[in-house]
Amino acid sequence: MRTVSFNDRTVEILNSHVIRIYKKKNDTSLFGLNDIEPEKGENKLPSAELLPDGSICISENGRVLFSEKADMEGYGENDAKASEIAEKEGHRTNESCLSARTRINIALFGKDDKIYGLGDKAAFLNRRGYEYVSKNSDEPTQHNETYRSLYKSVNYILVNHEDIWYGVFYPSSYECFFDLGKRASDRIVIGSEKGEYDYFVFLGKNPGEITVAYYSLIGPSLFTTMKFLGYHQSRWSYTDEEAKELVRRHTEDGLPLDFIHFDIDYMDGYRVYTVDEKYVPDFAETCEGFKKQGVGVITIIDPAVKKDRGYKIYDDVKKMGGFATLKGEEYVNEVWPGDAVYPDFFKKEVREYFTKTAKDFMKKYNVTGIWGDMNEPASFRGPLPPDVEFEGDDRMIYHDEAHNLYAEYMSRCLSDAFKEENKRPTLITRAAFATTGRYTTSWNGDNQSLWDHLRASLPQVMTMNLCGFFMNGVDVGGFGNDTTKELLLRWLEADLFMPYLRNHSAVNTLHQEPYSFGEETYEIYKKFLKLRYEFIPYLYTLQWEAYKNGTPMFAPLFWYYPEDEETLEINDEVMIGDRVLHAPIVMQGERRRAVYFPEGRWIDYFSGKAYEGKNAYIIEMPLDSTGIFVKEGAVIPLLKGATSIEPEKIKEIYVYRALEKGSNSDFCIPFDLHVDDGESLDYEKGIYDTVRLSVVKGEVVAEKIKNDYNHLGIAFL
Ligand code: GLC
C-alpha cells in the first residue's frame, strides 16, 4: 500500500487494483466492507499525481487511467425561479448534485465513454447522460430510464474509455446523486449532502478484473440452493383453492414448478408471521403436501409490524424497546395493516428475535422460503423523517443513514434463520444496498406488463450482475397492468436464463399463469420451462462461479468481449456464462431479429446452424422460438426430464456439444461442473465435487478434479 496526500485529499493505493481517495472517510461500519489485501512490494503499484490545476491523476506506466477534476466550473446551477413556477403546475423539481455539500468530480475522457452500473434502474446498459439518486424507493408507477430512484442503492459504476476501464464505488448509505455526464458532458459528479468526500477506484485491464476487485470489497454474495433456480409462480394473492389447483395442474401435467409464492392476503390482518385460517385453512398441511410434490412455499414478509396491543410480535418487540422512535416516542406510519411500526433491525436483540420468529414460522407451517418486501422501508403516509431513530447496537442511527440499509439488516436476520439450521437461505428482497447481495437474492419490484419493461429487464439484470447481485430477476409477464399472450411468451423466452425466474402479477390484473391464455400459449410456455430445467446444472455452476469469483451469471456481451466495440451497447443480447449467447425477441409483432455475434463461431442450439462471429445476421424467430447460440465446441451439462429440482435424485447428466450440424469435429471447450448437495452450507467446508467435462475422440469424458462431496452415481451421457 502507498499513501499520498495532496492538500486536503489523500490517495491510498491499496493494491494495483483498488485505490481509495478521500478528504474524510465515510463510516462504513454499518455495512462492513472487506479489508483489501495489500500488494507485496510497491513497484507494481499505480502512481498518483497532483496537476497544477488541482486535479488528481492515477497512472500506470505513464498512462493516465483515472482522473479527478478539481473545479466545478461550467457545471450549472439550479434555476430557483423557474422551479417555483413549474412546481405550481405540479412538476417536480429534482434535487440534485447541484446543491450537495460533497461533490466528487470525475473526468470523462471522451465523448464516447460509456457508464454502466448503479443496480436496478430501468435504463439501458450505458447510463451516460442521466442522473440517478441512491435512495431506496417504493415506486409502483411506470419505471423508465429517467426514473431516478428505484428500490435499490448500489453506488457502483463501471466506466469505459477506449481500452481503459475503471470502476468507482461511493461507500455511503446516505442519499447520494450520480450525475453521469448529464449537466456537463466531460464529467461524472457524485454528490451527497451527508456523505463524505470518500470513494474507491478500481483499475484493471477489462471489466472482469474490475469486477473482481470490486467484489473483493463487497462480496461474497449469497450462494443459494439449486432448487431456487427452478420456476417460481406467484400472484397477489393466491387463495387456498387457487394454489392447490395450480400445483395440481403443474404436477399432473409435468409442467415444471419449484416454488409457489403466497402474497400478503395469507396473513391475519396483514400481521407479519401470522396466518389467516379462513383464507388459507390448514396452511401447514397444504405446504407439507406441496413439499411432497416437490413444490416449496415462499411467503411474503414485510418489515413493518401492525401497531396492535395483544398481537404477540408487537408486544414482544415493544417490550424490548425494539421499534424505531421519533424524539423518543414510538414512530408510527402506515403500511398494509394500517398503523404500523418499524423494527429496529440495527439492534442485535431485535435481529435475534426476528431470526427466531422466522425460523419458528417456517417450521410451524412447513414454509421453505421468505420473500422480504416493502423494506425500503415503504410508508403510505409520506416518507419517514430523516431523524427517526434506530438505537442500533452501539450508537444511535438516524433514518437518513439507516434508510438504504434497512433491507440489508432485515435480510441479515432472516438469512440467519436458515444458516442456523445449516441451510442456504431461500430469501428474496426488494430493496437493497450495494452489499446486500451477501445475504439474499433479489427482484426488481413492481414492473408493468409493458414491452418497454420486458426490454428493460435484460439490462436491469445484467447491470445487477455487474454489481455483484447475481441471483436477481424481474416479474415475468409484468406485475402491474394486463399482459397479453404474446407479451407473456416473449417475456418468458427473453428471461429464460434469468438467475431468478418468477411469474408474478398484481391483484385485479388478468391472470398470467402458464395456462391462462389457451392451449397454444400453454404448449409454448411449457416447452420453454422444460428448456430452462435442462440448463439448471449449467446455471447452478454459474451461480457457484459467481459466488466464488464475482463472475456474472447474466452478463452483457462486453464482459467477455471488451475489445469488441460493437458489444458495448447491446441491450438485448445476453451472455449466460462464457459460452451461451441468448438473443430473444423483445418487440411486439417481431418474428425475426438481427443478432450480433462476437468473435468465434456460434452454433444455433436448436438447428445446429453455424454463424461466423464479428457479424450480424437476421434470424427467424417465430413466436415459439428464441435465439440460443453456443460457442462452437463448448460442452454444456444438461438435465433431462426434471419438473422440480431434487439434487440427490440427479442420476444422469447429458452433455451437449455445440457442433455444426453434420460435423464430427473433436474440438471441445471443456466445462467444470460444480456438484454438491444443493442446499446445505457444507460447501463452505469444501464439501463439493468438480467434474471436468470434455470430449475425446467423440466420447464424453467426465474427470473428477475435486472429489470431497463424493456424489456417486451420476452418469454423464
Ligand atoms: C408490493 C410488491 C409486490 C406485491 C405487493 C403486495 O407491491 O412489490 O410484489 O405483490 O406489494 O404484497
Short mmCIF file of N, CA and C in Angstrom, two decimals, residues 613-696:
data_model
loop_
_atom_site.label_atom_id
_atom_site.label_comp_id
_atom_site.label_asym_id
_atom_site.label_seq_id
_atom_site.Cartn_x
_atom_site.Cartn_y
_atom_site.Cartn_z
N GLY A 613 -18.56 -15.32 -36.21
CA GLY A 613 -18.55 -14.16 -35.32
C GLY A 613 -18.08 -12.89 -36.01
N LYS A 614 -18.22 -11.78 -35.29
CA LYS A 614 -17.92 -10.43 -35.78
C LYS A 614 -18.84 -10.05 -36.93
N ASN A 615 -20.03 -10.60 -36.91
CA ASN A 615 -21.04 -10.33 -37.93
C ASN A 615 -22.40 -10.28 -37.26
N ALA A 616 -23.33 -9.61 -37.95
CA ALA A 616 -24.73 -9.66 -37.51
C ALA A 616 -25.53 -10.40 -38.58
N TYR A 617 -26.52 -11.16 -38.16
CA TYR A 617 -27.37 -11.90 -39.09
C TYR A 617 -28.82 -11.64 -38.73
N ILE A 618 -29.68 -11.67 -39.73
CA ILE A 618 -31.12 -11.63 -39.45
C ILE A 618 -31.57 -13.08 -39.27
N ILE A 619 -32.16 -13.36 -38.13
CA ILE A 619 -32.51 -14.76 -37.82
C ILE A 619 -34.02 -14.84 -37.52
N GLU A 620 -34.65 -15.84 -38.11
CA GLU A 620 -36.10 -16.04 -37.92
C GLU A 620 -36.38 -16.53 -36.51
N MET A 621 -37.37 -15.93 -35.86
CA MET A 621 -37.77 -16.41 -34.53
C MET A 621 -39.27 -16.29 -34.38
N PRO A 622 -40.00 -17.26 -34.90
CA PRO A 622 -41.45 -17.24 -34.71
C PRO A 622 -41.80 -17.27 -33.21
N LEU A 623 -43.06 -17.14 -32.92
CA LEU A 623 -43.48 -16.99 -31.52
C LEU A 623 -42.99 -18.12 -30.61
N ASP A 624 -42.82 -19.29 -31.15
CA ASP A 624 -42.40 -20.41 -30.29
C ASP A 624 -40.89 -20.62 -30.32
N SER A 625 -40.15 -19.55 -30.61
CA SER A 625 -38.71 -19.75 -30.74
C SER A 625 -37.95 -18.53 -30.21
N THR A 626 -36.75 -18.79 -29.72
CA THR A 626 -35.88 -17.71 -29.24
C THR A 626 -34.46 -18.03 -29.68
N GLY A 627 -33.59 -17.04 -29.70
CA GLY A 627 -32.25 -17.27 -30.24
C GLY A 627 -31.25 -17.71 -29.18
N ILE A 628 -30.93 -19.00 -29.17
CA ILE A 628 -29.92 -19.50 -28.23
C ILE A 628 -28.75 -20.04 -29.05
N PHE A 629 -27.58 -19.53 -28.78
CA PHE A 629 -26.41 -19.88 -29.59
C PHE A 629 -25.27 -20.25 -28.64
N VAL A 630 -24.52 -21.28 -29.03
CA VAL A 630 -23.45 -21.75 -28.15
C VAL A 630 -22.14 -21.69 -28.91
N LYS A 631 -21.12 -21.28 -28.21
CA LYS A 631 -19.80 -21.15 -28.85
C LYS A 631 -19.35 -22.53 -29.35
N GLU A 632 -18.88 -22.56 -30.59
CA GLU A 632 -18.54 -23.84 -31.20
C GLU A 632 -17.57 -24.64 -30.33
N GLY A 633 -17.88 -25.89 -30.14
CA GLY A 633 -17.01 -26.79 -29.39
C GLY A 633 -17.33 -26.84 -27.91
N ALA A 634 -18.12 -25.86 -27.42
CA ALA A 634 -18.38 -25.80 -25.97
C ALA A 634 -19.28 -26.97 -25.55
N VAL A 635 -19.00 -27.49 -24.36
CA VAL A 635 -19.91 -28.51 -23.82
C VAL A 635 -20.75 -27.87 -22.72
N ILE A 636 -21.97 -28.39 -22.58
CA ILE A 636 -22.89 -27.87 -21.55
C ILE A 636 -23.56 -29.06 -20.87
N PRO A 637 -23.54 -29.08 -19.53
CA PRO A 637 -24.23 -30.17 -18.83
C PRO A 637 -25.72 -29.90 -18.78
N LEU A 638 -26.53 -30.86 -19.16
CA LEU A 638 -27.99 -30.67 -19.19
C LEU A 638 -28.69 -31.72 -18.34
N LEU A 639 -29.85 -31.30 -17.84
CA LEU A 639 -30.68 -32.20 -17.05
C LEU A 639 -31.92 -32.49 -17.89
N LYS A 640 -32.24 -33.75 -18.07
CA LYS A 640 -33.40 -34.06 -18.92
C LYS A 640 -34.59 -34.51 -18.06
N GLY A 641 -35.74 -34.00 -18.38
CA GLY A 641 -36.98 -34.54 -17.82
C GLY A 641 -37.36 -34.10 -16.42
N ALA A 642 -36.60 -33.23 -15.77
CA ALA A 642 -36.94 -32.85 -14.39
C ALA A 642 -38.10 -31.85 -14.39
N THR A 643 -39.01 -31.99 -13.44
CA THR A 643 -40.08 -31.00 -13.31
C THR A 643 -39.99 -30.27 -11.97
N SER A 644 -39.11 -30.75 -11.09
CA SER A 644 -38.73 -29.96 -9.92
C SER A 644 -37.32 -30.42 -9.55
N ILE A 645 -36.62 -29.58 -8.80
CA ILE A 645 -35.19 -29.84 -8.60
C ILE A 645 -34.95 -30.55 -7.27
N GLU A 646 -34.52 -31.77 -7.36
CA GLU A 646 -34.13 -32.52 -6.16
C GLU A 646 -32.73 -33.05 -6.42
N PRO A 647 -31.71 -32.33 -5.92
CA PRO A 647 -30.32 -32.64 -6.31
C PRO A 647 -29.94 -34.10 -6.11
N GLU A 648 -30.42 -34.67 -4.98
CA GLU A 648 -29.98 -36.06 -4.72
C GLU A 648 -30.55 -37.05 -5.73
N LYS A 649 -31.59 -36.61 -6.46
CA LYS A 649 -32.19 -37.54 -7.42
C LYS A 649 -31.55 -37.44 -8.81
N ILE A 650 -30.60 -36.52 -8.96
CA ILE A 650 -29.99 -36.38 -10.29
C ILE A 650 -29.02 -37.53 -10.52
N LYS A 651 -29.37 -38.37 -11.45
CA LYS A 651 -28.54 -39.56 -11.72
C LYS A 651 -27.89 -39.51 -13.09
N GLU A 652 -28.42 -38.64 -13.94
CA GLU A 652 -27.87 -38.57 -15.29
C GLU A 652 -27.70 -37.12 -15.72
N ILE A 653 -26.54 -36.84 -16.25
CA ILE A 653 -26.31 -35.52 -16.85
C ILE A 653 -25.98 -35.77 -18.32
N TYR A 654 -26.70 -35.08 -19.15
CA TYR A 654 -26.49 -35.23 -20.58
C TYR A 654 -25.54 -34.12 -21.02
N VAL A 655 -24.51 -34.49 -21.77
CA VAL A 655 -23.53 -33.46 -22.17
C VAL A 655 -23.79 -33.03 -23.61
N TYR A 656 -24.20 -31.79 -23.72
CA TYR A 656 -24.46 -31.21 -25.06
C TYR A 656 -23.14 -30.69 -25.63
N ARG A 657 -22.94 -30.90 -26.91
CA ARG A 657 -21.74 -30.35 -27.59
C ARG A 657 -22.20 -29.42 -28.69
N ALA A 658 -21.63 -28.24 -28.73
CA ALA A 658 -22.01 -27.28 -29.77
C ALA A 658 -21.21 -27.58 -31.03
N LEU A 659 -21.83 -28.33 -31.92
CA LEU A 659 -21.19 -28.66 -33.18
C LEU A 659 -22.12 -28.31 -34.32
N GLU A 660 -21.53 -27.88 -35.41
CA GLU A 660 -22.34 -27.60 -36.58
C GLU A 660 -22.99 -28.90 -37.03
N LYS A 661 -24.23 -28.77 -37.50
CA LYS A 661 -24.96 -29.96 -37.94
C LYS A 661 -24.10 -30.74 -38.95
N GLY A 662 -23.95 -32.02 -38.71
CA GLY A 662 -23.20 -32.84 -39.66
C GLY A 662 -21.71 -32.92 -39.36
N SER A 663 -21.23 -32.06 -38.44
CA SER A 663 -19.78 -32.06 -38.16
C SER A 663 -19.46 -33.15 -37.12
N ASN A 664 -18.29 -33.74 -37.24
CA ASN A 664 -17.88 -34.67 -36.17
C ASN A 664 -16.52 -34.27 -35.61
N SER A 665 -16.31 -32.96 -35.59
CA SER A 665 -15.03 -32.44 -35.07
C SER A 665 -14.87 -32.83 -33.60
N ASP A 666 -13.63 -32.98 -33.19
CA ASP A 666 -13.34 -33.30 -31.79
C ASP A 666 -13.05 -32.06 -30.96
N PHE A 667 -13.10 -30.90 -31.61
CA PHE A 667 -12.77 -29.66 -30.90
C PHE A 667 -13.72 -29.45 -29.72
N CYS A 668 -13.15 -29.13 -28.58
CA CYS A 668 -14.00 -29.06 -27.39
C CYS A 668 -13.55 -27.98 -26.42
N ILE A 669 -14.51 -27.20 -25.93
CA ILE A 669 -14.21 -26.26 -24.83
C ILE A 669 -14.78 -26.92 -23.57
N PRO A 670 -13.92 -27.46 -22.70
CA PRO A 670 -14.42 -28.21 -21.54
C PRO A 670 -15.20 -27.33 -20.56
N PHE A 671 -15.87 -27.98 -19.64
CA PHE A 671 -16.66 -27.26 -18.63
C PHE A 671 -16.45 -27.93 -17.28
N ASP A 672 -16.20 -27.12 -16.26
CA ASP A 672 -16.03 -27.67 -14.90
C ASP A 672 -17.35 -27.58 -14.15
N LEU A 673 -17.98 -28.71 -14.00
CA LEU A 673 -19.31 -28.77 -13.37
C LEU A 673 -19.17 -28.80 -11.85
N HIS A 674 -19.98 -27.98 -11.18
CA HIS A 674 -19.98 -27.97 -9.71
C HIS A 674 -21.09 -28.91 -9.21
N VAL A 675 -20.73 -29.81 -8.31
CA VAL A 675 -21.72 -30.75 -7.76
C VAL A 675 -21.64 -30.72 -6.24
N ASP A 676 -22.80 -30.52 -5.60
CA ASP A 676 -22.85 -30.66 -4.14
C ASP A 676 -24.28 -31.02 -3.75
N ASP A 677 -24.61 -30.94 -2.46
CA ASP A 677 -25.95 -31.40 -2.06
C ASP A 677 -27.03 -30.38 -2.42
N GLY A 678 -26.65 -29.21 -2.90
CA GLY A 678 -27.62 -28.25 -3.42
C GLY A 678 -28.35 -27.44 -2.38
N GLU A 679 -28.16 -27.74 -1.08
CA GLU A 679 -28.96 -26.98 -0.11
C GLU A 679 -28.26 -26.66 1.21
N SER A 680 -27.25 -27.41 1.61
CA SER A 680 -26.64 -27.13 2.92
C SER A 680 -25.47 -26.15 2.75
N LEU A 681 -24.89 -25.78 3.89
CA LEU A 681 -23.74 -24.86 3.85
C LEU A 681 -22.42 -25.63 3.80
N ASP A 682 -22.49 -26.95 3.57
CA ASP A 682 -21.27 -27.76 3.61
C ASP A 682 -20.24 -27.31 2.58
N TYR A 683 -20.70 -26.66 1.53
CA TYR A 683 -19.73 -26.19 0.52
C TYR A 683 -18.70 -25.25 1.15
N GLU A 684 -19.13 -24.57 2.25
CA GLU A 684 -18.19 -23.64 2.91
C GLU A 684 -17.01 -24.40 3.50
N LYS A 685 -17.25 -25.69 3.79
CA LYS A 685 -16.15 -26.51 4.33
C LYS A 685 -15.43 -27.25 3.21
N GLY A 686 -15.70 -26.87 2.00
CA GLY A 686 -15.02 -27.51 0.86
C GLY A 686 -15.66 -28.81 0.42
N ILE A 687 -16.87 -29.11 0.92
CA ILE A 687 -17.50 -30.39 0.55
C ILE A 687 -18.28 -30.22 -0.75
N TYR A 688 -17.59 -30.40 -1.84
CA TYR A 688 -18.22 -30.39 -3.16
C TYR A 688 -17.29 -31.06 -4.15
N ASP A 689 -17.85 -31.42 -5.27
CA ASP A 689 -17.06 -32.04 -6.34
C ASP A 689 -16.96 -31.08 -7.51
N THR A 690 -15.88 -31.22 -8.25
CA THR A 690 -15.77 -30.52 -9.53
C THR A 690 -15.50 -31.58 -10.59
N VAL A 691 -16.36 -31.62 -11.57
CA VAL A 691 -16.21 -32.64 -12.62
C VAL A 691 -15.89 -31.93 -13.93
N ARG A 692 -14.72 -32.25 -14.49
CA ARG A 692 -14.37 -31.62 -15.77
C ARG A 692 -14.96 -32.43 -16.92
N LEU A 693 -15.83 -31.77 -17.68
CA LEU A 693 -16.49 -32.44 -18.80
C LEU A 693 -15.80 -32.05 -20.10
N SER A 694 -15.41 -33.07 -20.85
CA SER A 694 -14.81 -32.77 -22.15
C SER A 694 -15.15 -33.90 -23.12
N VAL A 695 -14.66 -33.79 -24.30
CA VAL A 695 -14.94 -34.82 -25.31
C VAL A 695 -13.61 -35.22 -25.95
N VAL A 696 -13.34 -36.50 -25.91
CA VAL A 696 -12.11 -37.00 -26.53
C VAL A 696 -12.51 -38.09 -27.51
#
